[in-house]
Amino acid sequence: MIKPSTNNQINDRAGVLFILIGLLIGRYMMIRPNRIENGALLNFITALESTAVLFGAVFVVMLIVIFLIHTNRIKKKWLLVPSVILTFGIFILSTGISASNHIVGLGSSARVSLGISFWLMFAGFLLIMVQATHINPRPQLARFIILLSVILIIGLGYSSGLLKDISILKELNSKSDRIWDEMVRHLQLAVFSTLTGLVLSLTLAYRAYHKPALENLIRTFVNIAQVIPTLSFLGLIMIPLTALSNSFPWLKTIGISGIGFFPAYIVLTMYTLLPMTNNILAGLKSINKDILQAAAGMGMNRKQQLFQVELPLSIPAIYSGFRTAVVQAVGNTILAGLVGGGGLGSILFLGLAQSAPDLVVISALLVVSIAFILNTGLSVFESLLRKRITGEVTHD
């Protein structure tokens, strides 16, 4: 029997509390005549009308499942996964159906904006989903099922038109090509900078490992980016790059200038160095010296030891650092929009400039979703990798 830890219990208790607060606040959705103007605010009961009863019944069932699990009256703790998925599905789809009902006859520009009550309830469901993965006998499988289910629920609602009148999805639909292009650009920046950082981190960690006198210097260097605020770092990088591209105009033809992709790429690369260098160095230091002596005794030179012994044994640590860095890079890349580097940050700042909160919400949600999906996928693979190499199983 798996007993949930105190921290895990906080997840579902906080989740239920968030949902209850959302139900009580009374700012569930706003009926708006167009993109800019505000309209009437509706509470949860008024907004969902008859479907509120269905949601309430399923929500009570989910609460009973949570209670029985924590009192150990239900031994099959995996039941929380289908319970929370079902409740979440009814919550999302009922909201979409009710939104369409409320704007009938108001014109094609009418839309429904989601209020603070909705987002509190949404956050509450996410917390309960986290709990469901922690107490499940197979946490990685539970995480995958929940992630896939959430994507399918929202995807089904979007493709079927059930969510078409929700303002953020209406905005997403009208600017889908631009948003898709910026999302691809966002991923390119995050992934390319992390891969570049991985090469640099491998080099720095290897030098620090074999030359301890350089370790403090290298650690100071990789900490620089973490000390300088991101916006300040971008500003500092833009100055020399602008001077350089003005002095040598041919650099602009290959994309090197004070604005655009390149300054964002440099700053993001620098931000990936700390987690990866520290992890790789820790992995190298954890290698048993007897193994290295045995390798040397077999006639292996330094290069052979590196590629056949040191790096293979450090793969779990290298991968863990890479996972942390790529997730951080996805979040940091949003600031590339400030220097013309593209990405979802450009959508976010466009929304701020146009007083269009839906664009801000879309870009923020997409960044969080990409980071969550990448972290989930990479952590599942990390668990399999550790199990294969060391026999260790992670439960991140």
PDB file of N, CA, C and O in Angstrom, residues 205-273:
ATOM      1  N   ALA A 205      33.095  21.286 -17.850  1.00  0.00           N
ATOM      2  CA  ALA A 205      33.081  20.320 -16.752  1.00  0.00           C
ATOM      3  C   ALA A 205      34.273  19.375 -16.848  1.00  0.00           C
ATOM      4  O   ALA A 205      34.876  19.006 -15.822  1.00  0.00           O
ATOM      5  N   TYR A 206      34.607  18.979 -18.065  1.00  0.00           N
ATOM      6  CA  TYR A 206      35.736  18.066 -18.244  1.00  0.00           C
ATOM      7  C   TYR A 206      37.041  18.745 -17.824  1.00  0.00           C
ATOM      8  O   TYR A 206      37.893  18.125 -17.171  1.00  0.00           O
ATOM      9  N   ARG A 207      37.196  20.042 -18.185  1.00  0.00           N
ATOM     10  CA  ARG A 207      38.405  20.771 -17.791  1.00  0.00           C
ATOM     11  C   ARG A 207      38.458  20.939 -16.267  1.00  0.00           C
ATOM     12  O   ARG A 207      39.520  20.781 -15.656  1.00  0.00           O
ATOM     13  N   ALA A 208      37.326  21.242 -15.663  1.00  0.00           N
ATOM     14  CA  ALA A 208      37.307  21.415 -14.209  1.00  0.00           C
ATOM     15  C   ALA A 208      37.590  20.104 -13.490  1.00  0.00           C
ATOM     16  O   ALA A 208      38.219  20.092 -12.426  1.00  0.00           O
ATOM     17  N   TYR A 209      37.163  18.993 -14.068  1.00  0.00           N
ATOM     18  CA  TYR A 209      37.343  17.679 -13.459  1.00  0.00           C
ATOM     19  C   TYR A 209      38.811  17.248 -13.483  1.00  0.00           C
ATOM     20  O   TYR A 209      39.341  16.732 -12.493  1.00  0.00           O
ATOM     21  N   HIS A 210      39.468  17.484 -14.612  1.00  0.00           N
ATOM     22  CA  HIS A 210      40.849  17.038 -14.749  1.00  0.00           C
ATOM     23  C   HIS A 210      41.861  18.093 -14.315  1.00  0.00           C
ATOM     24  O   HIS A 210      43.042  17.771 -14.139  1.00  0.00           O
ATOM     25  N   LYS A 211      41.422  19.343 -14.145  1.00  0.00           N
ATOM     26  CA  LYS A 211      42.308  20.391 -13.644  1.00  0.00           C
ATOM     27  C   LYS A 211      41.593  21.122 -12.507  1.00  0.00           C
ATOM     28  O   LYS A 211      40.986  22.179 -12.711  1.00  0.00           O
ATOM     29  N   PRO A 212      41.653  20.561 -11.293  1.00  0.00           N
ATOM     30  CA  PRO A 212      40.931  21.145 -10.145  1.00  0.00           C
ATOM     31  C   PRO A 212      41.259  22.615  -9.898  1.00  0.00           C
ATOM     32  O   PRO A 212      40.432  23.344  -9.346  1.00  0.00           O
ATOM     33  N   ALA A 213      42.446  23.049 -10.322  1.00  0.00           N
ATOM     34  CA  ALA A 213      42.819  24.451 -10.111  1.00  0.00           C
ATOM     35  C   ALA A 213      41.905  25.394 -10.894  1.00  0.00           C
ATOM     36  O   ALA A 213      41.748  26.565 -10.530  1.00  0.00           O
ATOM     37  N   LEU A 214      41.278  24.885 -11.965  1.00  0.00           N
ATOM     38  CA  LEU A 214      40.398  25.714 -12.786  1.00  0.00           C
ATOM     39  C   LEU A 214      38.932  25.657 -12.328  1.00  0.00           C
ATOM     40  O   LEU A 214      38.099  26.401 -12.843  1.00  0.00           O
ATOM     41  N   GLU A 215      38.631  24.769 -11.378  1.00  0.00           N
ATOM     42  CA  GLU A 215      37.228  24.542 -11.036  1.00  0.00           C
ATOM     43  C   GLU A 215      36.533  25.801 -10.526  1.00  0.00           C
ATOM     44  O   GLU A 215      35.428  26.134 -10.967  1.00  0.00           O
ATOM     45  N   ASN A 216      37.177  26.529  -9.606  1.00  0.00           N
ATOM     46  CA  ASN A 216      36.546  27.728  -9.062  1.00  0.00           C
ATOM     47  C   ASN A 216      36.329  28.786 -10.136  1.00  0.00           C
ATOM     48  O   ASN A 216      35.294  29.466 -10.163  1.00  0.00           O
ATOM     49  N   LEU A 217      37.303  28.915 -11.040  1.00  0.00           N
ATOM     50  CA  LEU A 217      37.191  29.883 -12.128  1.00  0.00           C
ATOM     51  C   LEU A 217      36.019  29.526 -13.046  1.00  0.00           C
ATOM     52  O   LEU A 217      35.226  30.398 -13.442  1.00  0.00           O
ATOM     53  N   ILE A 218      35.899  28.247 -13.371  1.00  0.00           N
ATOM     54  CA  ILE A 218      34.822  27.787 -14.246  1.00  0.00           C
ATOM     55  C   ILE A 218      33.465  27.947 -13.567  1.00  0.00           C
ATOM     56  O   ILE A 218      32.486  28.376 -14.200  1.00  0.00           O
ATOM     57  N   ARG A 219      33.395  27.628 -12.280  1.00  0.00           N
ATOM     58  CA  ARG A 219      32.133  27.792 -11.561  1.00  0.00           C
ATOM     59  C   ARG A 219      31.723  29.271 -11.509  1.00  0.00           C
ATOM     60  O   ARG A 219      30.536  29.602 -11.620  1.00  0.00           O
ATOM     61  N   THR A 220      32.688  30.155 -11.337  1.00  0.00           N
ATOM     62  CA  THR A 220      32.388  31.591 -11.338  1.00  0.00           C
ATOM     63  C   THR A 220      31.845  32.023 -12.697  1.00  0.00           C
ATOM     64  O   THR A 220      30.869  32.790 -12.773  1.00  0.00           O
ATOM     65  N   PHE A 221      32.443  31.511 -13.766  1.00  0.00           N
ATOM     66  CA  PHE A 221      32.015  31.875 -15.121  1.00  0.00           C
ATOM     67  C   PHE A 221      30.584  31.431 -15.392  1.00  0.00           C
ATOM     68  O   PHE A 221      29.772  32.213 -15.909  1.00  0.00           O
ATOM     69  N   VAL A 222      30.248  30.187 -15.038  1.00  0.00           N
ATOM     70  CA  VAL A 222      28.904  29.696 -15.344  1.00  0.00           C
ATOM     71  C   VAL A 222      27.838  30.317 -14.442  1.00  0.00           C
ATOM     72  O   VAL A 222      26.647  30.250 -14.751  1.00  0.00           O
ATOM     73  N   ASN A 223      28.292  30.926 -13.325  1.00  0.00           N
ATOM     74  CA  ASN A 223      27.335  31.589 -12.431  1.00  0.00           C
ATOM     75  C   ASN A 223      27.013  33.015 -12.870  1.00  0.00           C
ATOM     76  O   ASN A 223      26.059  33.616 -12.356  1.00  0.00           O
ATOM     77  N   ILE A 224      27.814  33.551 -13.810  1.00  0.00           N
ATOM     78  CA  ILE A 224      27.635  34.946 -14.215  1.00  0.00           C
ATOM     79  C   ILE A 224      26.231  35.191 -14.731  1.00  0.00           C
ATOM     80  O   ILE A 224      25.556  36.160 -14.352  1.00  0.00           O
ATOM     81  N   ALA A 225      25.763  34.306 -15.624  1.00  0.00           N
ATOM     82  CA  ALA A 225      24.439  34.508 -16.232  1.00  0.00           C
ATOM     83  C   ALA A 225      23.326  34.465 -15.196  1.00  0.00           C
ATOM     84  O   ALA A 225      22.297  35.140 -15.361  1.00  0.00           O
ATOM     85  N   GLN A 226      23.498  33.670 -14.151  1.00  0.00           N
ATOM     86  CA  GLN A 226      22.458  33.555 -13.136  1.00  0.00           C
ATOM     87  C   GLN A 226      22.400  34.782 -12.240  1.00  0.00           C
ATOM     88  O   GLN A 226      21.377  35.055 -11.619  1.00  0.00           O
ATOM     89  N   VAL A 227      23.513  35.517 -12.172  1.00  0.00           N
ATOM     90  CA  VAL A 227      23.568  36.710 -11.316  1.00  0.00           C
ATOM     91  C   VAL A 227      22.963  37.910 -12.035  1.00  0.00           C
ATOM     92  O   VAL A 227      22.259  38.727 -11.433  1.00  0.00           O
ATOM     93  N   ILE A 228      23.231  38.030 -13.346  1.00  0.00           N
ATOM     94  CA  ILE A 228      22.744  39.185 -14.116  1.00  0.00           C
ATOM     95  C   ILE A 228      21.291  38.962 -14.500  1.00  0.00           C
ATOM     96  O   ILE A 228      20.954  37.929 -15.085  1.00  0.00           O
ATOM     97  N   PRO A 229      20.391  39.890 -14.212  1.00  0.00           N
ATOM     98  CA  PRO A 229      18.993  39.748 -14.655  1.00  0.00           C
ATOM     99  C   PRO A 229      18.918  39.594 -16.177  1.00  0.00           C
ATOM    100  O   PRO A 229      19.706  40.190 -16.911  1.00  0.00           O
ATOM    101  N   THR A 230      17.958  38.816 -16.640  1.00  0.00           N
ATOM    102  CA  THR A 230      17.870  38.480 -18.061  1.00  0.00           C
ATOM    103  C   THR A 230      17.765  39.718 -18.945  1.00  0.00           C
ATOM    104  O   THR A 230      18.453  39.836 -19.963  1.00  0.00           O
ATOM    105  N   LEU A 231      16.895  40.665 -18.568  1.00  0.00           N
ATOM    106  CA  LEU A 231      16.727  41.865 -19.386  1.00  0.00           C
ATOM    107  C   LEU A 231      18.013  42.683 -19.444  1.00  0.00           C
ATOM    108  O   LEU A 231      18.380  43.209 -20.499  1.00  0.00           O
ATOM    109  N   SER A 232      18.706  42.785 -18.311  1.00  0.00           N
ATOM    110  CA  SER A 232      19.974  43.521 -18.291  1.00  0.00           C
ATOM    111  C   SER A 232      21.009  42.820 -19.153  1.00  0.00           C
ATOM    112  O   SER A 232      21.784  43.469 -19.878  1.00  0.00           O
ATOM    113  N   PHE A 233      21.016  41.503 -19.090  1.00  0.00           N
ATOM    114  CA  PHE A 233      21.968  40.720 -19.879  1.00  0.00           C
ATOM    115  C   PHE A 233      21.722  40.938 -21.377  1.00  0.00           C
ATOM    116  O   PHE A 233      22.655  41.128 -22.160  1.00  0.00           O
ATOM    117  N   LEU A 234      20.458  40.941 -21.766  1.00  0.00           N
ATOM    118  CA  LEU A 234      20.119  41.195 -23.170  1.00  0.00           C
ATOM    119  C   LEU A 234      20.603  42.578 -23.604  1.00  0.00           C
ATOM    120  O   LEU A 234      21.155  42.749 -24.701  1.00  0.00           O
ATOM    121  N   GLY A 235      20.395  43.565 -22.740  1.00  0.00           N
ATOM    122  CA  GLY A 235      20.844  44.919 -23.060  1.00  0.00           C
ATOM    123  C   GLY A 235      22.349  45.010 -23.194  1.00  0.00           C
ATOM    124  O   GLY A 235      22.869  45.676 -24.106  1.00  0.00           O
ATOM    125  N   LEU A 236      23.080  44.328 -22.299  1.00  0.00           N
ATOM    126  CA  LEU A 236      24.543  44.354 -22.349  1.00  0.00           C
ATOM    127  C   LEU A 236      25.075  43.671 -23.611  1.00  0.00           C
ATOM    128  O   LEU A 236      26.054  44.123 -24.207  1.00  0.00           O
ATOM    129  N   ILE A 237      24.426  42.597 -24.027  1.00  0.00           N
ATOM    130  CA  ILE A 237      24.867  41.867 -25.221  1.00  0.00           C
ATOM    131  C   ILE A 237      24.578  42.669 -26.488  1.00  0.00           C
ATOM    132  O   ILE A 237      25.357  42.642 -27.458  1.00  0.00           O
ATOM    133  N   MET A 238      23.476  43.404 -26.492  1.00  0.00           N
ATOM    134  CA  MET A 238      23.088  44.155 -27.691  1.00  0.00           C
ATOM    135  C   MET A 238      24.115  45.232 -28.058  1.00  0.00           C
ATOM    136  O   MET A 238      24.345  45.511 -29.244  1.00  0.00           O
ATOM    137  N   ILE A 239      24.742  45.842 -27.055  1.00  0.00           N
ATOM    138  CA  ILE A 239      25.667  46.958 -27.310  1.00  0.00           C
ATOM    139  C   ILE A 239      26.868  46.515 -28.142  1.00  0.00           C
ATOM    140  O   ILE A 239      27.128  47.075 -29.218  1.00  0.00           O
ATOM    141  N   PRO A 240      27.659  45.499 -27.714  1.00  0.00           N
ATOM    142  CA  PRO A 240      28.809  45.101 -28.538  1.00  0.00           C
ATOM    143  C   PRO A 240      28.403  44.478 -29.873  1.00  0.00           C
ATOM    144  O   PRO A 240      29.111  44.658 -30.877  1.00  0.00           O
ATOM    145  N   LEU A 241      27.284  43.759 -29.892  1.00  0.00           N
ATOM    146  CA  LEU A 241      26.858  43.151 -31.157  1.00  0.00           C
ATOM    147  C   LEU A 241      26.460  44.207 -32.173  1.00  0.00           C
ATOM    148  O   LEU A 241      26.728  44.071 -33.374  1.00  0.00           O
ATOM    149  N   THR A 242      25.795  45.270 -31.704  1.00  0.00           N
ATOM    150  CA  THR A 242      25.421  46.367 -32.603  1.00  0.00           C
ATOM    151  C   THR A 242      26.666  47.055 -33.152  1.00  0.00           C
ATOM    152  O   THR A 242      26.755  47.343 -34.361  1.00  0.00           O
ATOM    153  N   ALA A 243      27.639  47.320 -32.277  1.00  0.00           N
ATOM    154  CA  ALA A 243      28.888  47.962 -32.729  1.00  0.00           C
ATOM    155  C   ALA A 243      29.630  47.064 -33.716  1.00  0.00           C
ATOM    156  O   ALA A 243      30.169  47.537 -34.724  1.00  0.00           O
ATOM    157  N   LEU A 244      29.626  45.778 -33.438  1.00  0.00           N
ATOM    158  CA  LEU A 244      30.330  44.830 -34.299  1.00  0.00           C
ATOM    159  C   LEU A 244      29.680  44.747 -35.684  1.00  0.00           C
ATOM    160  O   LEU A 244      30.369  44.778 -36.716  1.00  0.00           O
ATOM    161  N   SER A 245      28.363  44.663 -35.720  1.00  0.00           N
ATOM    162  CA  SER A 245      27.667  44.551 -37.004  1.00  0.00           C
ATOM    163  C   SER A 245      27.740  45.853 -37.801  1.00  0.00           C
ATOM    164  O   SER A 245      27.730  45.828 -39.040  1.00  0.00           O
ATOM    165  N   ASN A 246      27.835  47.005 -37.111  1.00  0.00           N
ATOM    166  CA  ASN A 246      27.997  48.272 -37.823  1.00  0.00           C
ATOM    167  C   ASN A 246      29.394  48.402 -38.418  1.00  0.00           C
ATOM    168  O   ASN A 246      29.573  48.990 -39.492  1.00  0.00           O
ATOM    169  N   SER A 247      30.383  47.861 -37.723  1.00  0.00           N
ATOM    170  CA  SER A 247      31.759  47.908 -38.224  1.00  0.00           C
ATOM    171  C   SER A 247      31.989  46.916 -39.354  1.00  0.00           C
ATOM    172  O   SER A 247      32.781  47.162 -40.261  1.00  0.00           O
ATOM    173  N   PHE A 248      31.306  45.795 -39.282  1.00  0.00           N
ATOM    174  CA  PHE A 248      31.447  44.754 -40.309  1.00  0.00           C
ATOM    175  C   PHE A 248      30.062  44.390 -40.838  1.00  0.00           C
ATOM    176  O   PHE A 248      29.437  43.439 -40.361  1.00  0.00           O
ATOM    177  N   PRO A 249      29.550  45.156 -41.804  1.00  0.00           N
ATOM    178  CA  PRO A 249      28.179  44.960 -42.299  1.00  0.00           C
ATOM    179  C   PRO A 249      27.885  43.549 -42.804  1.00  0.00           C
ATOM    180  O   PRO A 249      26.728  43.117 -42.778  1.00  0.00           O
ATOM    181  N   TRP A 250      28.913  42.819 -43.232  1.00  0.00           N
ATOM    182  CA  TRP A 250      28.679  41.469 -43.734  1.00  0.00           C
ATOM    183  C   TRP A 250      28.158  40.534 -42.649  1.00  0.00           C
ATOM    184  O   TRP A 250      27.536  39.506 -42.946  1.00  0.00           O
ATOM    185  N   LEU A 251      28.387  40.904 -41.366  1.00  0.00           N
ATOM    186  CA  LEU A 251      27.880  40.068 -40.275  1.00  0.00           C
ATOM    187  C   LEU A 251      26.350  40.044 -40.260  1.00  0.00           C
ATOM    188  O   LEU A 251      25.738  39.054 -39.881  1.00  0.00           O
ATOM    189  N   LYS A 252      25.734  41.179 -40.687  1.00  0.00           N
ATOM    190  CA  LYS A 252      24.272  41.233 -40.712  1.00  0.00           C
ATOM    191  C   LYS A 252      23.687  40.243 -41.708  1.00  0.00           C
ATOM    192  O   LYS A 252      22.572  39.745 -41.522  1.00  0.00           O
ATOM    193  N   THR A 253      24.455  39.969 -42.768  1.00  0.00           N
ATOM    194  CA  THR A 253      23.948  39.041 -43.789  1.00  0.00           C
ATOM    195  C   THR A 253      23.876  37.610 -43.277  1.00  0.00           C
ATOM    196  O   THR A 253      23.133  36.794 -43.830  1.00  0.00           O
ATOM    197  N   ILE A 254      24.615  37.298 -42.212  1.00  0.00           N
ATOM    198  CA  ILE A 254      24.556  35.941 -41.646  1.00  0.00           C
ATOM    199  C   ILE A 254      23.779  35.930 -40.328  1.00  0.00           C
ATOM    200  O   ILE A 254      23.835  34.964 -39.570  1.00  0.00           O
ATOM    201  N   GLY A 255      23.082  37.042 -40.055  1.00  0.00           N
ATOM    202  CA  GLY A 255      22.175  37.068 -38.899  1.00  0.00           C
ATOM    203  C   GLY A 255      22.760  37.569 -37.609  1.00  0.00           C
ATOM    204  O   GLY A 255      22.112  37.489 -36.556  1.00  0.00           O
ATOM    205  N   ILE A 256      23.996  38.092 -37.635  1.00  0.00           N
ATOM    206  CA  ILE A 256      24.622  38.591 -36.409  1.00  0.00           C
ATOM    207  C   ILE A 256      24.441  40.096 -36.326  1.00  0.00           C
ATOM    208  O   ILE A 256      25.001  40.857 -37.125  1.00  0.00           O
ATOM    209  N   SER A 257      23.625  40.538 -35.371  1.00  0.00           N
ATOM    210  CA  SER A 257      23.380  41.966 -35.164  1.00  0.00           C
ATOM    211  C   SER A 257      22.931  42.181 -33.725  1.00  0.00           C
ATOM    212  O   SER A 257      22.803  41.224 -32.951  1.00  0.00           O
ATOM    213  N   GLY A 258      22.670  43.440 -33.374  1.00  0.00           N
ATOM    214  CA  GLY A 258      22.305  43.763 -32.005  1.00  0.00           C
ATOM    215  C   GLY A 258      20.876  43.411 -31.644  1.00  0.00           C
ATOM    216  O   GLY A 258      20.518  43.417 -30.462  1.00  0.00           O
ATOM    217  N   ILE A 259      20.054  43.144 -32.637  1.00  0.00           N
ATOM    218  CA  ILE A 259      18.689  42.723 -32.382  1.00  0.00           C
ATOM    219  C   ILE A 259      18.398  41.450 -33.171  1.00  0.00           C
ATOM    220  O   ILE A 259      19.134  41.089 -34.091  1.00  0.00           O
ATOM    221  N   GLY A 260      17.327  40.762 -32.784  1.00  0.00           N
ATOM    222  CA  GLY A 260      16.954  39.547 -33.508  1.00  0.00           C
ATOM    223  C   GLY A 260      17.354  38.272 -32.790  1.00  0.00           C
ATOM    224  O   GLY A 260      17.469  38.227 -31.556  1.00  0.00           O
ATOM    225  N   PHE A 261      17.604  37.249 -33.567  1.00  0.00           N
ATOM    226  CA  PHE A 261      17.851  35.902 -33.056  1.00  0.00           C
ATOM    227  C   PHE A 261      19.141  35.819 -32.247  1.00  0.00           C
ATOM    228  O   PHE A 261      19.179  35.193 -31.185  1.00  0.00           O
ATOM    229  N   PHE A 262      20.219  36.444 -32.746  1.00  0.00           N
ATOM    230  CA  PHE A 262      21.554  36.177 -32.207  1.00  0.00           C
ATOM    231  C   PHE A 262      21.750  36.615 -30.755  1.00  0.00           C
ATOM    232  O   PHE A 262      22.275  35.837 -29.947  1.00  0.00           O
ATOM    233  N   PRO A 263      21.393  37.845 -30.369  1.00  0.00           N
ATOM    234  CA  PRO A 263      21.579  38.205 -28.944  1.00  0.00           C
ATOM    235  C   PRO A 263      20.765  37.319 -27.998  1.00  0.00           C
ATOM    236  O   PRO A 263      21.241  36.960 -26.920  1.00  0.00           O
ATOM    237  N   ALA A 264      19.546  36.976 -28.426  1.00  0.00           N
ATOM    238  CA  ALA A 264      18.738  36.084 -27.588  1.00  0.00           C
ATOM    239  C   ALA A 264      19.401  34.713 -27.481  1.00  0.00           C
ATOM    240  O   ALA A 264      19.421  34.100 -26.399  1.00  0.00           O
ATOM    241  N   TYR A 265      19.955  34.224 -28.571  1.00  0.00           N
ATOM    242  CA  TYR A 265      20.633  32.922 -28.608  1.00  0.00           C
ATOM    243  C   TYR A 265      21.833  32.897 -27.649  1.00  0.00           C
ATOM    244  O   TYR A 265      22.020  31.935 -26.896  1.00  0.00           O
ATOM    245  N   ILE A 266      22.619  33.972 -27.644  1.00  0.00           N
ATOM    246  CA  ILE A 266      23.792  34.031 -26.771  1.00  0.00           C
ATOM    247  C   ILE A 266      23.364  34.028 -25.297  1.00  0.00           C
ATOM    248  O   ILE A 266      23.906  33.275 -24.473  1.00  0.00           O
ATOM    249  N   VAL A 267      22.403  34.877 -24.966  1.00  0.00           N
ATOM    250  CA  VAL A 267      21.961  34.984 -23.568  1.00  0.00           C
ATOM    251  C   VAL A 267      21.348  33.671 -23.084  1.00  0.00           C
ATOM    252  O   VAL A 267      21.652  33.193 -21.978  1.00  0.00           O
ATOM    253  N   LEU A 268      20.512  33.049 -23.903  1.00  0.00           N
ATOM    254  CA  LEU A 268      19.882  31.787 -23.514  1.00  0.00           C
ATOM    255  C   LEU A 268      20.930  30.683 -23.350  1.00  0.00           C
ATOM    256  O   LEU A 268      20.818  29.846 -22.443  1.00  0.00           O
ATOM    257  N   THR A 269      21.932  30.684 -24.211  1.00  0.00           N
ATOM    258  CA  THR A 269      23.016  29.696 -24.084  1.00  0.00           C
ATOM    259  C   THR A 269      23.744  29.864 -22.765  1.00  0.00           C
ATOM    260  O   THR A 269      24.043  28.891 -22.062  1.00  0.00           O
ATOM    261  N   MET A 270      24.028  31.109 -22.395  1.00  0.00           N
ATOM    262  CA  MET A 270      24.718  31.364 -21.135  1.00  0.00           C
ATOM    263  C   MET A 270      23.899  30.885 -19.937  1.00  0.00           C
ATOM    264  O   MET A 270      24.442  30.379 -18.957  1.00  0.00           O
ATOM    265  N   TYR A 271      22.582  31.038 -20.025  1.00  0.00           N
ATOM    266  CA  TYR A 271      21.718  30.621 -18.914  1.00  0.00           C
ATOM    267  C   TYR A 271      21.637  29.100 -18.768  1.00  0.00           C
ATOM    268  O   TYR A 271      21.218  28.603 -17.727  1.00  0.00           O
ATOM    269  N   THR A 272      21.997  28.365 -19.801  1.00  0.00           N
ATOM    270  CA  THR A 272      21.952  26.901 -19.700  1.00  0.00           C
ATOM    271  C   THR A 272      23.229  26.315 -19.092  1.00  0.00           C
ATOM    272  O   THR A 272      23.245  25.133 -18.741  1.00  0.00           O
ATOM    273  N   LEU A 273      24.273  27.107 -18.981  1.00  0.00           N
ATOM    274  CA  LEU A 273      25.568  26.563 -18.572  1.00  0.00           C
ATOM    275  C   LEU A 273      25.585  26.069 -17.132  1.00  0.00           C
ATOM    276  O   LEU A 273      26.164  25.018 -16.834  1.00  0.00           O
TER     277      LEU A 273
END
